[in-house]
């Protein structure tokens, strides 16, 4: 399916600089970002947005600059791009919680209303907005809106009118809809998974906006949706079947006729009509070129269908393989408990296998506020003996009794100085305890890290900040599929993706889809 966008207002989008004009353009930046797992029964509330993903909750106004400018996120790129291209930035609202279930409509409306109100009010001082850059995830779903990201753009467009340029950025896992392509002036997504290019995409968005405002380009964009599901296991853009199409998008962007070429892999745990991979091509006033190249790259994805066959070990087999290895550490990707994808963060299938198979020298992090509270009450060196994990729902295993000692207690805050998945710098796990479980030796400790918050494993400093060093372990567990690789590949002798159960199980056959058009 090919979707083209022809805007009757296109010429009005351009804001020419009058010879006597000296004021710099003002561009708003803001966004409501959420990756909604419709198979996760826990709804996303306004309070979840206030907690945030790493260490930030909802940021407003100038606080957005302070919160993001030192990181490597999309917003950090927009901030740097504004300075590079000579326009003033008007920060509005930035909100993004951990991935959970459906966003409650009252939370969505409250955030949307605030974003729109800030945009309508504008920067003040007699200055008017010249454009808007919206940093959206591309996979948000509410009870009323199957593609809530498009609804955000629709409300902004309705409030500000058809003439103002709106450049939208999306995550690599975006489920792009026809509506959002129609409503936006230009849409771009991350190119890399793990997401190491978030800041680059912010810079790119700022560059496109600057060229629009200078009257240099007239964006036209086309969307093509290949007829398949592209499983997350195969969405690694550094190797594997998707790499060729992504590389082709990068090649095309070197051609001045193209403003942006995006090949998002989609997000398979959002049961909506737009679920699946997409190709979005933005050209400089050449619709036919956009349509042709979107279809051509889309066909490249379709041609890889025969390479998308799952063949992953279950938890028991994965642990056996890791134990038999001669090079360490081996990292096990707990794909069914992919925290970044909206899982519980307290799956116990691998923990159960470690204990059952008497593995040695392993590490696993589990979100369990109850266990954390007990550990803090016991204190360092206290005897720990209680069920851990498996408390969120019935999809992620049963609670597993862990016996051992409280090795250390932490506030759970850490900083990631390198560019890692998503580009976040500041993290907060909440109060955190390190439990040295039974069977540990001085050389090969068995470590359960219990955290108050669910924090997806995008940083090795999640371990190091608590005195756990990967080089001294034999087996590490990262609750994810592709995202943790940026942090874990440099310290791992091998990585094994595990076909574990959970709300992010990579096998689509584990789920009942009702609205998605393609589920294989």
Tab-separated table of C-alpha atoms in Angstrom, residues 24-455:
chain	number	residue	atom	x	y	z
A	24	UNK	CA	15.338	35.020	14.362
A	25	UNK	CA	12.637	32.430	13.688
A	26	UNK	CA	11.105	30.760	16.730
A	27	UNK	CA	10.511	27.007	16.591
A	28	UNK	CA	8.665	25.107	19.302
A	29	UNK	CA	9.841	21.708	20.506
A	30	UNK	CA	7.924	19.235	22.615
A	31	UNK	CA	6.355	15.841	22.658
A	32	UNK	CA	4.387	13.134	24.400
A	33	UNK	CA	6.289	9.882	23.967
A	34	UNK	CA	5.000	6.430	24.769
A	35	UNK	CA	5.548	2.935	23.407
A	36	UNK	CA	2.267	1.217	24.235
A	37	UNK	CA	2.148	-2.536	24.720
A	38	UNK	CA	-1.522	-3.379	24.223
A	39	UNK	CA	-0.899	-6.863	25.660
A	40	UNK	CA	0.278	-5.413	28.971
A	41	UNK	CA	-2.769	-5.295	31.265
A	42	UNK	CA	-1.406	-2.437	33.369
A	43	UNK	CA	-2.631	0.944	32.044
A	44	UNK	CA	-0.353	3.959	31.747
A	45	UNK	CA	-1.463	6.750	34.064
A	46	UNK	CA	-0.555	10.406	34.391
A	47	UNK	CA	1.517	9.426	37.433
A	48	UNK	CA	3.576	7.111	35.218
A	49	UNK	CA	4.404	10.072	32.982
A	50	UNK	CA	5.479	12.010	36.068
A	51	UNK	CA	7.899	9.216	37.021
A	52	UNK	CA	9.442	9.103	33.531
A	53	UNK	CA	11.865	6.615	31.990
A	54	UNK	CA	15.263	7.427	33.427
A	55	UNK	CA	15.624	10.197	35.971
A	56	UNK	CA	13.346	12.780	34.368
A	57	UNK	CA	9.558	12.905	34.551
A	58	UNK	CA	7.561	15.596	32.786
A	59	UNK	CA	9.762	18.509	31.723
A	60	UNK	CA	8.326	21.924	30.947
A	61	UNK	CA	9.617	25.119	29.398
A	62	UNK	CA	13.312	25.891	30.004
A	63	UNK	CA	13.626	22.750	32.149
A	64	UNK	CA	13.571	20.777	28.888
A	65	UNK	CA	16.836	22.397	27.840
A	66	UNK	CA	18.446	21.684	31.192
A	67	UNK	CA	17.205	18.078	31.267
A	68	UNK	CA	18.212	17.078	27.751
A	69	UNK	CA	20.987	19.236	26.293
A	70	UNK	CA	23.834	17.128	27.716
A	71	UNK	CA	22.409	13.818	26.541
A	72	UNK	CA	22.173	12.064	23.201
A	73	UNK	CA	18.389	12.003	22.773
A	74	UNK	CA	16.373	13.411	19.889
A	75	UNK	CA	15.575	16.492	21.947
A	76	UNK	CA	19.288	17.021	22.594
A	77	UNK	CA	19.807	16.986	18.834
A	78	UNK	CA	17.028	19.513	18.279
A	79	UNK	CA	18.580	21.811	20.882
A	80	UNK	CA	21.976	21.587	19.193
A	81	UNK	CA	20.376	21.964	15.763
A	82	UNK	CA	18.607	25.167	16.725
A	83	UNK	CA	21.928	26.690	17.720
A	84	UNK	CA	23.607	25.426	14.576
A	85	UNK	CA	20.925	26.714	12.201
A	86	UNK	CA	20.240	30.030	13.876
A	87	UNK	CA	16.686	29.786	15.117
A	88	UNK	CA	15.391	30.258	18.640
A	89	UNK	CA	13.877	27.299	20.413
A	90	UNK	CA	10.625	27.536	22.348
A	91	UNK	CA	10.507	24.489	24.661
A	92	UNK	CA	6.985	23.479	25.633
A	93	UNK	CA	6.333	20.062	27.183
A	94	UNK	CA	8.247	16.776	27.135
A	95	UNK	CA	6.715	13.692	28.727
A	96	UNK	CA	7.608	10.026	28.371
A	97	UNK	CA	7.084	7.163	30.833
A	98	UNK	CA	8.229	3.575	30.847
A	99	UNK	CA	6.486	1.363	28.331
A	100	UNK	CA	3.265	-0.052	29.778
A	101	UNK	CA	-0.270	-0.804	28.625
A	102	UNK	CA	-2.872	1.524	27.110
A	103	UNK	CA	-2.434	5.183	28.004
A	104	UNK	CA	-5.452	6.315	29.967
A	105	UNK	CA	-7.462	8.808	27.954
A	106	UNK	CA	-7.640	11.319	30.786
A	107	UNK	CA	-3.832	11.314	31.045
A	108	UNK	CA	-3.478	11.685	27.280
A	109	UNK	CA	-5.993	14.536	27.117
A	110	UNK	CA	-4.384	16.328	30.046
A	111	UNK	CA	-0.943	16.209	28.448
A	112	UNK	CA	-2.241	17.086	24.974
A	113	UNK	CA	-4.196	20.025	26.319
A	114	UNK	CA	-1.136	21.389	28.098
A	115	UNK	CA	1.047	20.961	25.018
A	116	UNK	CA	-1.465	22.725	22.775
A	117	UNK	CA	-2.061	25.510	25.303
A	118	UNK	CA	1.654	26.212	25.493
A	119	UNK	CA	1.912	26.253	21.702
A	120	UNK	CA	-1.068	28.568	21.285
A	121	UNK	CA	0.221	30.922	23.965
A	122	UNK	CA	3.562	31.028	22.184
A	123	UNK	CA	6.857	32.532	23.267
A	124	UNK	CA	5.426	35.951	24.101
A	125	UNK	CA	7.142	39.273	23.631
A	126	UNK	CA	5.295	39.861	20.381
A	127	UNK	CA	7.019	36.898	18.731
A	128	UNK	CA	5.117	34.207	16.848
A	129	UNK	CA	5.969	30.613	16.186
A	130	UNK	CA	7.552	29.865	12.831
A	131	UNK	CA	7.411	26.074	13.156
A	132	UNK	CA	6.988	23.095	15.468
A	133	UNK	CA	9.184	20.032	16.012
A	134	UNK	CA	7.307	17.228	17.759
A	135	UNK	CA	9.361	14.415	19.289
A	136	UNK	CA	6.943	11.476	19.376
A	137	UNK	CA	7.591	7.773	19.776
A	138	UNK	CA	5.201	6.618	17.077
A	139	UNK	CA	3.577	3.742	18.977
A	140	UNK	CA	1.279	5.392	21.518
A	141	UNK	CA	-2.195	3.877	21.920
A	142	UNK	CA	-5.043	5.039	24.159
A	143	UNK	CA	-8.498	3.658	24.730
A	144	UNK	CA	-9.947	6.051	22.151
A	145	UNK	CA	-7.018	6.465	19.766
A	146	UNK	CA	-5.381	3.500	18.008
A	147	UNK	CA	-2.621	5.815	16.795
A	148	UNK	CA	-2.432	8.480	19.462
A	149	UNK	CA	0.704	10.074	17.973
A	150	UNK	CA	-1.360	11.090	14.956
A	151	UNK	CA	-3.967	12.509	17.316
A	152	UNK	CA	-1.295	14.692	18.943
A	153	UNK	CA	-0.312	16.082	15.542
A	154	UNK	CA	-3.976	16.529	14.566
A	155	UNK	CA	-4.664	18.631	17.664
A	156	UNK	CA	-1.542	20.719	17.128
A	157	UNK	CA	-2.419	21.213	13.463
A	158	UNK	CA	-5.992	22.148	14.354
A	159	UNK	CA	-4.809	24.692	16.926
A	160	UNK	CA	-2.068	26.330	14.831
A	161	UNK	CA	-3.533	26.031	11.344
A	162	UNK	CA	-2.504	24.439	8.048
A	163	UNK	CA	0.307	26.868	7.240
A	164	UNK	CA	2.755	26.187	10.050
A	165	UNK	CA	5.401	23.517	9.320
A	166	UNK	CA	5.340	20.549	11.687
A	167	UNK	CA	8.348	18.229	11.602
A	168	UNK	CA	7.820	14.970	13.497
A	169	UNK	CA	10.465	12.590	14.797
A	170	UNK	CA	9.762	8.953	15.651
A	171	UNK	CA	11.513	6.028	17.270
A	172	UNK	CA	12.740	3.171	15.078
A	173	UNK	CA	9.861	1.009	16.330
A	174	UNK	CA	7.193	3.437	15.153
A	175	UNK	CA	3.992	2.079	13.658
A	176	UNK	CA	3.538	4.850	11.105
A	177	UNK	CA	-0.035	5.633	10.054
A	178	UNK	CA	-1.406	7.318	6.950
A	179	UNK	CA	-2.968	10.039	9.087
A	180	UNK	CA	0.267	11.236	10.657
A	181	UNK	CA	1.955	11.421	7.249
A	182	UNK	CA	-0.944	13.537	5.993
A	183	UNK	CA	-0.848	15.863	8.996
A	184	UNK	CA	2.908	16.411	9.277
A	185	UNK	CA	5.119	18.457	6.977
A	186	UNK	CA	7.984	15.985	7.291
A	187	UNK	CA	8.378	12.798	9.321
A	188	UNK	CA	11.661	11.091	10.160
A	189	UNK	CA	12.536	8.102	12.331
A	190	UNK	CA	15.649	6.656	13.887
A	191	UNK	CA	17.706	4.583	11.480
A	192	UNK	CA	19.548	2.454	13.995
A	193	UNK	CA	18.606	-0.339	16.363
A	194	UNK	CA	20.049	-0.245	18.991
A	195	UNK	CA	19.111	3.430	18.813
A	196	UNK	CA	22.472	5.190	18.731
A	197	UNK	CA	21.378	7.902	16.292
A	198	UNK	CA	18.640	9.648	18.281
A	199	UNK	CA	20.638	12.865	18.554
A	200	UNK	CA	21.429	12.757	14.820
A	201	UNK	CA	17.733	12.555	14.017
A	202	UNK	CA	17.093	15.604	16.179
A	203	UNK	CA	19.799	17.449	14.274
A	204	UNK	CA	18.244	16.280	11.016
A	205	UNK	CA	14.798	17.503	12.058
A	206	UNK	CA	16.218	20.899	12.973
A	207	UNK	CA	18.042	21.079	9.641
A	208	UNK	CA	14.892	20.294	7.655
A	209	UNK	CA	12.958	22.893	9.624
A	210	UNK	CA	15.638	25.523	8.985
A	211	UNK	CA	15.557	24.852	5.233
A	212	UNK	CA	11.765	25.116	5.193
A	213	UNK	CA	11.874	28.448	7.000
A	214	UNK	CA	14.503	29.781	4.610
A	215	UNK	CA	12.330	28.808	1.651
A	216	UNK	CA	14.899	26.356	0.304
A	217	UNK	CA	12.710	23.235	0.250
A	218	UNK	CA	9.075	22.175	-0.158
A	219	UNK	CA	8.677	18.795	1.539
A	220	UNK	CA	6.528	16.127	-0.091
A	221	UNK	CA	6.336	12.705	1.509
A	222	UNK	CA	5.050	9.234	0.740
A	223	UNK	CA	4.372	6.232	2.966
A	224	UNK	CA	4.574	2.566	1.994
A	225	UNK	CA	3.562	-0.274	4.329
A	226	UNK	CA	5.070	-3.658	3.359
A	227	UNK	CA	2.585	-6.519	3.907
A	228	UNK	CA	4.345	-8.326	6.765
A	229	UNK	CA	5.301	-8.250	10.431
A	230	UNK	CA	9.017	-7.626	10.960
A	231	UNK	CA	9.816	-9.440	14.181
A	232	UNK	CA	11.870	-7.467	16.674
A	233	UNK	CA	14.460	-10.250	16.739
A	234	UNK	CA	15.361	-9.333	13.151
A	235	UNK	CA	15.337	-5.549	13.610
A	236	UNK	CA	19.034	-5.230	14.388
A	237	UNK	CA	20.203	-2.700	11.792
A	238	UNK	CA	23.921	-3.466	12.178
A	239	UNK	CA	23.588	-6.966	10.782
A	240	UNK	CA	20.797	-9.235	9.632
A	241	UNK	CA	18.018	-9.049	7.031
A	242	UNK	CA	16.967	-5.451	7.683
A	243	UNK	CA	20.407	-3.929	7.248
A	244	UNK	CA	20.285	-3.635	3.442
A	245	UNK	CA	17.101	-1.542	3.408
A	246	UNK	CA	18.372	0.731	6.170
A	247	UNK	CA	21.713	1.150	4.396
A	248	UNK	CA	19.821	2.088	1.239
A	249	UNK	CA	17.929	4.785	3.154
A	250	UNK	CA	21.246	6.261	4.264
A	251	UNK	CA	22.561	6.168	0.705
A	252	UNK	CA	19.523	7.995	-0.663
A	253	UNK	CA	19.846	10.770	1.901
A	254	UNK	CA	23.174	11.720	0.324
A	255	UNK	CA	21.181	12.698	-2.786
A	256	UNK	CA	20.012	16.350	-2.439
A	257	UNK	CA	16.608	15.432	-3.823
A	258	UNK	CA	15.844	13.580	-0.574
A	259	UNK	CA	15.276	15.331	2.747
A	260	UNK	CA	14.733	12.150	4.765
A	261	UNK	CA	14.317	8.437	4.148
A	262	UNK	CA	13.110	6.330	7.074
A	263	UNK	CA	12.652	2.576	7.435
A	264	UNK	CA	11.142	1.938	10.887
A	265	UNK	CA	10.717	-1.721	11.761
A	266	UNK	CA	7.458	-1.301	13.664
A	267	UNK	CA	6.386	-2.483	17.100
A	268	UNK	CA	4.660	-5.851	17.201
A	269	UNK	CA	3.041	-5.574	20.640
A	270	UNK	CA	0.648	-2.812	19.592
A	271	UNK	CA	-2.436	-4.510	18.190
A	272	UNK	CA	-3.494	-1.690	15.856
A	273	UNK	CA	-4.069	-1.445	12.078
A	274	UNK	CA	-0.822	0.508	11.537
A	275	UNK	CA	1.339	-2.133	13.254
A	276	UNK	CA	4.301	-3.200	11.148
A	277	UNK	CA	7.268	-1.860	9.186
A	278	UNK	CA	7.057	1.272	7.066
A	279	UNK	CA	9.020	3.312	4.590
A	280	UNK	CA	8.619	7.096	4.674
A	281	UNK	CA	10.374	9.102	1.976
A	282	UNK	CA	10.496	12.900	2.141
A	283	UNK	CA	11.639	14.647	-1.035
A	284	UNK	CA	12.066	18.236	-2.097
A	285	UNK	CA	8.864	18.832	-4.068
A	286	UNK	CA	8.965	15.541	-5.990
A	287	UNK	CA	6.025	13.342	-5.073
A	288	UNK	CA	6.598	10.785	-7.797
A	289	UNK	CA	10.157	10.224	-6.605
A	290	UNK	CA	8.959	9.828	-3.012
A	291	UNK	CA	6.327	7.281	-4.042
A	292	UNK	CA	8.691	5.288	-6.223
A	293	UNK	CA	11.506	5.028	-3.684
A	294	UNK	CA	9.176	4.253	-0.774
A	295	UNK	CA	7.777	1.302	-2.708
A	296	UNK	CA	11.211	0.132	-3.878
A	297	UNK	CA	12.678	0.043	-0.376
A	298	UNK	CA	9.484	-1.501	0.945
A	299	UNK	CA	9.870	-4.292	-1.581
A	300	UNK	CA	13.401	-4.850	-0.263
A	301	UNK	CA	11.899	-5.566	3.160
A	302	UNK	CA	9.236	-7.857	1.738
A	303	UNK	CA	11.913	-9.815	-0.120
A	304	UNK	CA	13.526	-10.790	3.202
A	305	UNK	CA	10.418	-12.645	4.426
A	306	UNK	CA	12.066	-16.068	4.088
A	307	UNK	CA	14.844	-14.949	6.441
A	308	UNK	CA	12.455	-14.138	9.280
A	309	UNK	CA	12.227	-17.598	10.836
A	310	UNK	CA	12.422	-17.802	14.629
A	311	UNK	CA	14.688	-20.444	16.124
A	312	UNK	CA	15.554	-19.448	19.681
A	313	UNK	CA	16.249	-21.613	22.747
A	314	UNK	CA	13.840	-21.694	25.670
A	315	UNK	CA	15.107	-20.588	29.119
A	316	UNK	CA	16.262	-24.065	30.169
A	317	UNK	CA	18.243	-24.658	26.990
A	318	UNK	CA	19.707	-21.153	27.041
A	319	UNK	CA	21.031	-21.592	30.581
A	320	UNK	CA	22.527	-24.983	29.698
A	321	UNK	CA	24.280	-23.470	26.692
A	322	UNK	CA	25.635	-20.574	28.732
A	323	UNK	CA	26.920	-22.904	31.454
A	324	UNK	CA	28.712	-25.043	28.861
A	325	UNK	CA	30.515	-22.088	27.341
A	326	UNK	CA	34.271	-21.722	27.710
A	327	UNK	CA	34.308	-17.951	27.183
A	328	UNK	CA	32.536	-15.551	29.521
A	329	UNK	CA	30.436	-13.655	30.237
A	330	UNK	CA	27.537	-14.940	28.185
A	331	UNK	CA	24.599	-12.543	28.065
A	332	UNK	CA	21.093	-13.983	27.884
A	333	UNK	CA	18.516	-11.687	26.295
A	334	UNK	CA	15.256	-12.260	28.179
A	335	UNK	CA	13.076	-11.322	25.200
A	336	UNK	CA	9.770	-12.141	26.902
A	337	UNK	CA	10.518	-9.618	29.644
A	338	UNK	CA	11.721	-6.786	27.432
A	339	UNK	CA	11.304	-3.825	29.780
A	340	UNK	CA	11.781	-1.301	26.988
A	341	UNK	CA	8.998	-3.062	25.091
A	342	UNK	CA	6.499	-2.863	27.928
A	343	UNK	CA	7.044	-5.975	30.001
A	344	UNK	CA	6.899	-6.368	33.766
A	345	UNK	CA	10.599	-6.424	34.574
A	346	UNK	CA	10.030	-9.195	37.128
A	347	UNK	CA	10.100	-12.366	35.015
A	348	UNK	CA	11.605	-15.303	36.888
A	349	UNK	CA	11.974	-18.009	34.233
A	350	UNK	CA	15.739	-17.543	33.944
A	351	UNK	CA	16.215	-17.047	37.692
A	352	UNK	CA	14.364	-20.305	38.283
A	353	UNK	CA	16.647	-22.101	35.812
A	354	UNK	CA	19.807	-20.679	37.403
A	355	UNK	CA	18.796	-22.132	40.755
A	356	UNK	CA	17.432	-25.405	39.358
A	357	UNK	CA	20.523	-26.077	37.218
A	358	UNK	CA	22.921	-24.866	39.945
A	359	UNK	CA	24.541	-22.323	37.649
A	360	UNK	CA	27.443	-20.311	39.029
A	361	UNK	CA	28.518	-16.713	38.531
A	362	UNK	CA	25.265	-15.221	37.254
A	363	UNK	CA	23.567	-11.821	37.435
A	364	UNK	CA	19.905	-10.922	36.991
A	365	UNK	CA	18.011	-7.696	37.742
A	366	UNK	CA	14.383	-7.941	38.852
A	367	UNK	CA	11.957	-5.162	39.656
A	368	UNK	CA	10.487	-5.990	43.065
A	369	UNK	CA	9.779	-3.080	45.438
A	370	UNK	CA	8.705	-5.514	48.169
A	371	UNK	CA	12.047	-7.318	48.081
A	372	UNK	CA	13.892	-3.991	48.083
A	373	UNK	CA	12.023	-2.841	51.188
A	374	UNK	CA	12.831	-6.117	52.938
A	375	UNK	CA	16.520	-5.832	52.046
A	376	UNK	CA	16.750	-2.280	53.360
A	377	UNK	CA	15.052	-3.360	56.578
A	378	UNK	CA	17.557	-6.204	56.990
A	379	UNK	CA	20.565	-4.011	56.227
A	380	UNK	CA	23.931	-4.940	54.743
A	381	UNK	CA	24.945	-8.530	55.564
A	382	UNK	CA	21.401	-9.296	56.683
A	383	UNK	CA	20.101	-12.793	55.937
A	384	UNK	CA	17.747	-12.551	52.952
A	385	UNK	CA	15.103	-15.242	52.422
A	386	UNK	CA	11.934	-14.435	50.496
A	387	UNK	CA	10.130	-14.901	47.160
A	388	UNK	CA	11.380	-12.544	44.437
A	389	UNK	CA	9.747	-11.507	41.160
A	390	UNK	CA	6.706	-12.904	39.394
A	391	UNK	CA	4.379	-10.553	41.268
A	392	UNK	CA	3.080	-8.259	38.524
A	393	UNK	CA	0.843	-10.684	36.612
A	394	UNK	CA	0.585	-14.324	35.569
A	395	UNK	CA	2.638	-13.952	32.373
A	396	UNK	CA	6.152	-13.773	33.780
A	397	UNK	CA	6.577	-16.796	36.015
A	398	UNK	CA	5.997	-17.472	39.672
A	399	UNK	CA	7.820	-15.807	42.567
A	400	UNK	CA	11.106	-17.637	43.179
A	401	UNK	CA	12.495	-17.977	46.682
A	402	UNK	CA	15.939	-16.412	46.937
A	403	UNK	CA	18.128	-17.192	49.921
A	404	UNK	CA	21.361	-15.370	50.597
A	405	UNK	CA	22.667	-12.163	52.117
A	406	UNK	CA	22.215	-8.485	51.446
A	407	UNK	CA	25.555	-7.566	49.947
A	408	UNK	CA	24.965	-3.835	49.390
A	409	UNK	CA	22.284	-1.131	49.288
A	410	UNK	CA	22.076	1.769	46.815
A	411	UNK	CA	20.012	4.816	45.887
A	412	UNK	CA	19.745	3.467	42.337
A	413	UNK	CA	20.972	6.533	40.491
A	414	UNK	CA	23.665	6.338	37.835
A	415	UNK	CA	25.000	8.193	34.807
A	416	UNK	CA	25.686	6.711	31.364
A	417	UNK	CA	28.522	8.763	29.812
A	418	UNK	CA	28.513	6.951	26.453
A	419	UNK	CA	25.981	6.990	23.623
A	420	UNK	CA	23.718	4.041	24.278
A	421	UNK	CA	20.241	2.941	23.183
A	422	UNK	CA	17.959	5.978	23.080
A	423	UNK	CA	20.695	8.385	24.144
A	424	UNK	CA	19.624	8.823	27.762
A	425	UNK	CA	22.269	9.969	30.236
A	426	UNK	CA	20.679	10.116	33.707
A	427	UNK	CA	19.022	7.071	35.252
A	428	UNK	CA	17.168	6.256	38.452
A	429	UNK	CA	16.264	2.681	39.456
A	430	UNK	CA	14.863	3.793	42.799
A	431	UNK	CA	16.188	2.168	45.949
A	432	UNK	CA	18.160	-0.897	44.901
A	433	UNK	CA	19.627	-3.891	46.713
A	434	UNK	CA	22.268	-6.411	45.683
A	435	UNK	CA	21.501	-9.891	46.979
A	436	UNK	CA	24.276	-12.484	46.946
A	437	UNK	CA	22.273	-15.668	46.480
A	438	UNK	CA	22.950	-19.160	47.756
A	439	UNK	CA	25.659	-21.080	45.958
A	440	UNK	CA	27.877	-18.013	45.671
A	441	UNK	CA	31.619	-18.236	46.087
A	442	UNK	CA	34.144	-15.456	46.368
A	443	UNK	CA	35.172	-15.987	42.755
A	444	UNK	CA	31.724	-16.750	41.317
A	445	UNK	CA	28.947	-14.838	43.069
A	446	UNK	CA	25.309	-15.317	42.123
A	447	UNK	CA	23.741	-11.864	42.102
A	448	UNK	CA	20.100	-10.796	42.173
A	449	UNK	CA	19.720	-7.043	41.808
A	450	UNK	CA	16.281	-6.008	43.067
A	451	UNK	CA	15.119	-2.555	41.997
A	452	UNK	CA	12.197	-0.371	42.942
A	453	UNK	CA	11.583	0.815	39.385
A	454	UNK	CA	11.557	-1.036	36.081
A	455	UNK	CA	14.636	0.170	34.204
